[in-house]
Every structure is written in C-alpha cells, then in structure tokens.
Short mmCIF file of C-alpha atoms in Angstrom, two decimals:
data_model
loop_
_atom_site.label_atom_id
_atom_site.label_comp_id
_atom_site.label_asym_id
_atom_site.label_seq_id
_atom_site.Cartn_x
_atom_site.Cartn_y
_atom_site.Cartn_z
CA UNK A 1 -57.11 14.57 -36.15
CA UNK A 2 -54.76 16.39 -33.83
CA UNK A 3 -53.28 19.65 -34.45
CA UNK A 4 -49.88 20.00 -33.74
CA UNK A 5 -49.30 23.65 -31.52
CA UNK A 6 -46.23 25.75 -32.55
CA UNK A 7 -44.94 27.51 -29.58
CA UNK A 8 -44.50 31.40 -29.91
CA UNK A 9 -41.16 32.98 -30.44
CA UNK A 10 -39.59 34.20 -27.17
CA UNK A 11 -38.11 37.51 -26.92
CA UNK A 12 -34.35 37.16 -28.25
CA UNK A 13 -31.89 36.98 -25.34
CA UNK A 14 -29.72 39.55 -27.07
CA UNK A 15 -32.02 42.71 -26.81
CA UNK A 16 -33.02 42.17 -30.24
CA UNK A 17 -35.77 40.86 -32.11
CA UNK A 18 -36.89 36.85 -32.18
CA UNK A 19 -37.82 35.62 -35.83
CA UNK A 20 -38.81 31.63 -36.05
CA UNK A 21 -39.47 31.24 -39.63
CA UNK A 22 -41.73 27.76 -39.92
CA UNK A 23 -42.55 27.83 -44.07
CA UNK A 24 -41.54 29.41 -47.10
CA UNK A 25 -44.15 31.75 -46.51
CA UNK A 26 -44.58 32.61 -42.28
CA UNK A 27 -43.08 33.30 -39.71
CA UNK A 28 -43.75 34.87 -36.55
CA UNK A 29 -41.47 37.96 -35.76
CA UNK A 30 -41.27 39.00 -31.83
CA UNK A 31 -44.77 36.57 -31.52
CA UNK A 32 -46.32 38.76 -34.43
CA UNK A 33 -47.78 36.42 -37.21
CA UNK A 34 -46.20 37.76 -40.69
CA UNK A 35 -46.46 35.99 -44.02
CA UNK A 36 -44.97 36.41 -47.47
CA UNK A 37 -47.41 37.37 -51.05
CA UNK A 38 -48.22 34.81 -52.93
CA UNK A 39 -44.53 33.72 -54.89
CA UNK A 40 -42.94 35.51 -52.54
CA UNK A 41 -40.32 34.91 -49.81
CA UNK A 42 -40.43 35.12 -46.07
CA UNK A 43 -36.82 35.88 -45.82
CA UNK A 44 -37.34 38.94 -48.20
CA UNK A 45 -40.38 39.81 -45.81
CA UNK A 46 -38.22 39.38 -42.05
CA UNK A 47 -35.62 41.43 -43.81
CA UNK A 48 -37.57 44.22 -45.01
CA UNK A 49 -39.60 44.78 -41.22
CA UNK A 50 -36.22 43.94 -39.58
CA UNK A 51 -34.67 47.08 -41.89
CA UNK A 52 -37.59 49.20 -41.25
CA UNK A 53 -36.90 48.61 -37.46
CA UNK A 54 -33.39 49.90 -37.45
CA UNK A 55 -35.08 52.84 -39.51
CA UNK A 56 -36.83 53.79 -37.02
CA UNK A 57 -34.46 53.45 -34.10
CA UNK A 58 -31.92 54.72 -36.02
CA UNK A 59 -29.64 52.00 -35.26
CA UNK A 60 -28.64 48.72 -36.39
CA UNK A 61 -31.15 45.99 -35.15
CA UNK A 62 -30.16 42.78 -33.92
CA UNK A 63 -32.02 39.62 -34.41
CA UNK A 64 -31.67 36.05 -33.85
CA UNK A 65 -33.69 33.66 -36.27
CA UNK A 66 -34.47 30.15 -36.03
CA UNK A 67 -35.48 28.35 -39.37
CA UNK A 68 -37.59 25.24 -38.53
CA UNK A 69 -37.41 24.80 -42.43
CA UNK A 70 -33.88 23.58 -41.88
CA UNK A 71 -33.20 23.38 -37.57
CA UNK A 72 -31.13 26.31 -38.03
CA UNK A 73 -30.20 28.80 -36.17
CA UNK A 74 -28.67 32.16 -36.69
CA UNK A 75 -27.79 35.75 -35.01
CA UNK A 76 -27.51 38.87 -37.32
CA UNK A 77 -27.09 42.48 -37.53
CA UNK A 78 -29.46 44.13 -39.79
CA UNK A 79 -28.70 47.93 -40.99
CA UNK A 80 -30.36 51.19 -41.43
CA UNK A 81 -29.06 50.43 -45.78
CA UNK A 82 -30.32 46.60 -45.27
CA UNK A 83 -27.36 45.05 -45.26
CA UNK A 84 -26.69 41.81 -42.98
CA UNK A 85 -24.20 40.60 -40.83
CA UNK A 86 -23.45 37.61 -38.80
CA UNK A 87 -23.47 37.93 -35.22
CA UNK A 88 -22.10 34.90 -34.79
#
C-alpha cells in the first residue's frame, strides 16, 4: 500500500500566514501540524491561533487558506477582536 505525501504549506506570498486545511479536523498552519478536539472544528481552531497572532503583533494578520476539503482558496484579514475579512 502506498501512502500518498501531502506537500507542506509554503509561506503565503502576501507576508502573512499559509493555512492548507486537508480534514475536518487538521491542518497545517505556516508548515506547523494543528488539529481540532474531538467534535470540534478546524476552522474554529485556524481562527483562534490566527487571532492570537494579531494579538500579539498587535495588528491585523493576514492569511491565505487553501481548503483541500473543497479546492478552495481564500485570502483574509483576521483582527485583534476576531473578526474576518476577505482579502479578496
């Protein structure tokens, strides 16, 4: 049986932070493995390290996520408060 490699999550051409979410529960954020609780959410997860980034640089953070759940891709803003925005 073969085991299929995921590559790693480059660093996001925007300055910001690179999330590739692959499952309900992982994801690797800036190459760093992170996974949700049991009945929990990896968005919830990204969302909550991507705030506590911003925290600590006391500035909105910037990411740009790829979903493999769904071949999506999308650029946000994330807040000191939490809140999103699109990027575009």
């Amino acid at each position: 049986m073969s085991e299929t490699t995921r590559p790693a999550a480059a660093p996001a051409p925007h300055g910001g932070a690179s999330v590739r979410v692959f499952s309900p529960n992982a994801a690797l954020i800036d190459g760093v493995p992170v996974t949700a609780p049991p009945f929990g959410d990896i968005q919830d997860v990204v969302l909550s390290i991507l705030q506590q980034r911003a925290q600590q640089l006391g500035a909105p953070t910037p990411a740009l996520i790829t979903d493999d759940r769904f071949g999506s891709e999308i650029r946000i803003l994330v807040h000191l408060d939490g809140a999103t925005e699109s990027l575009g």
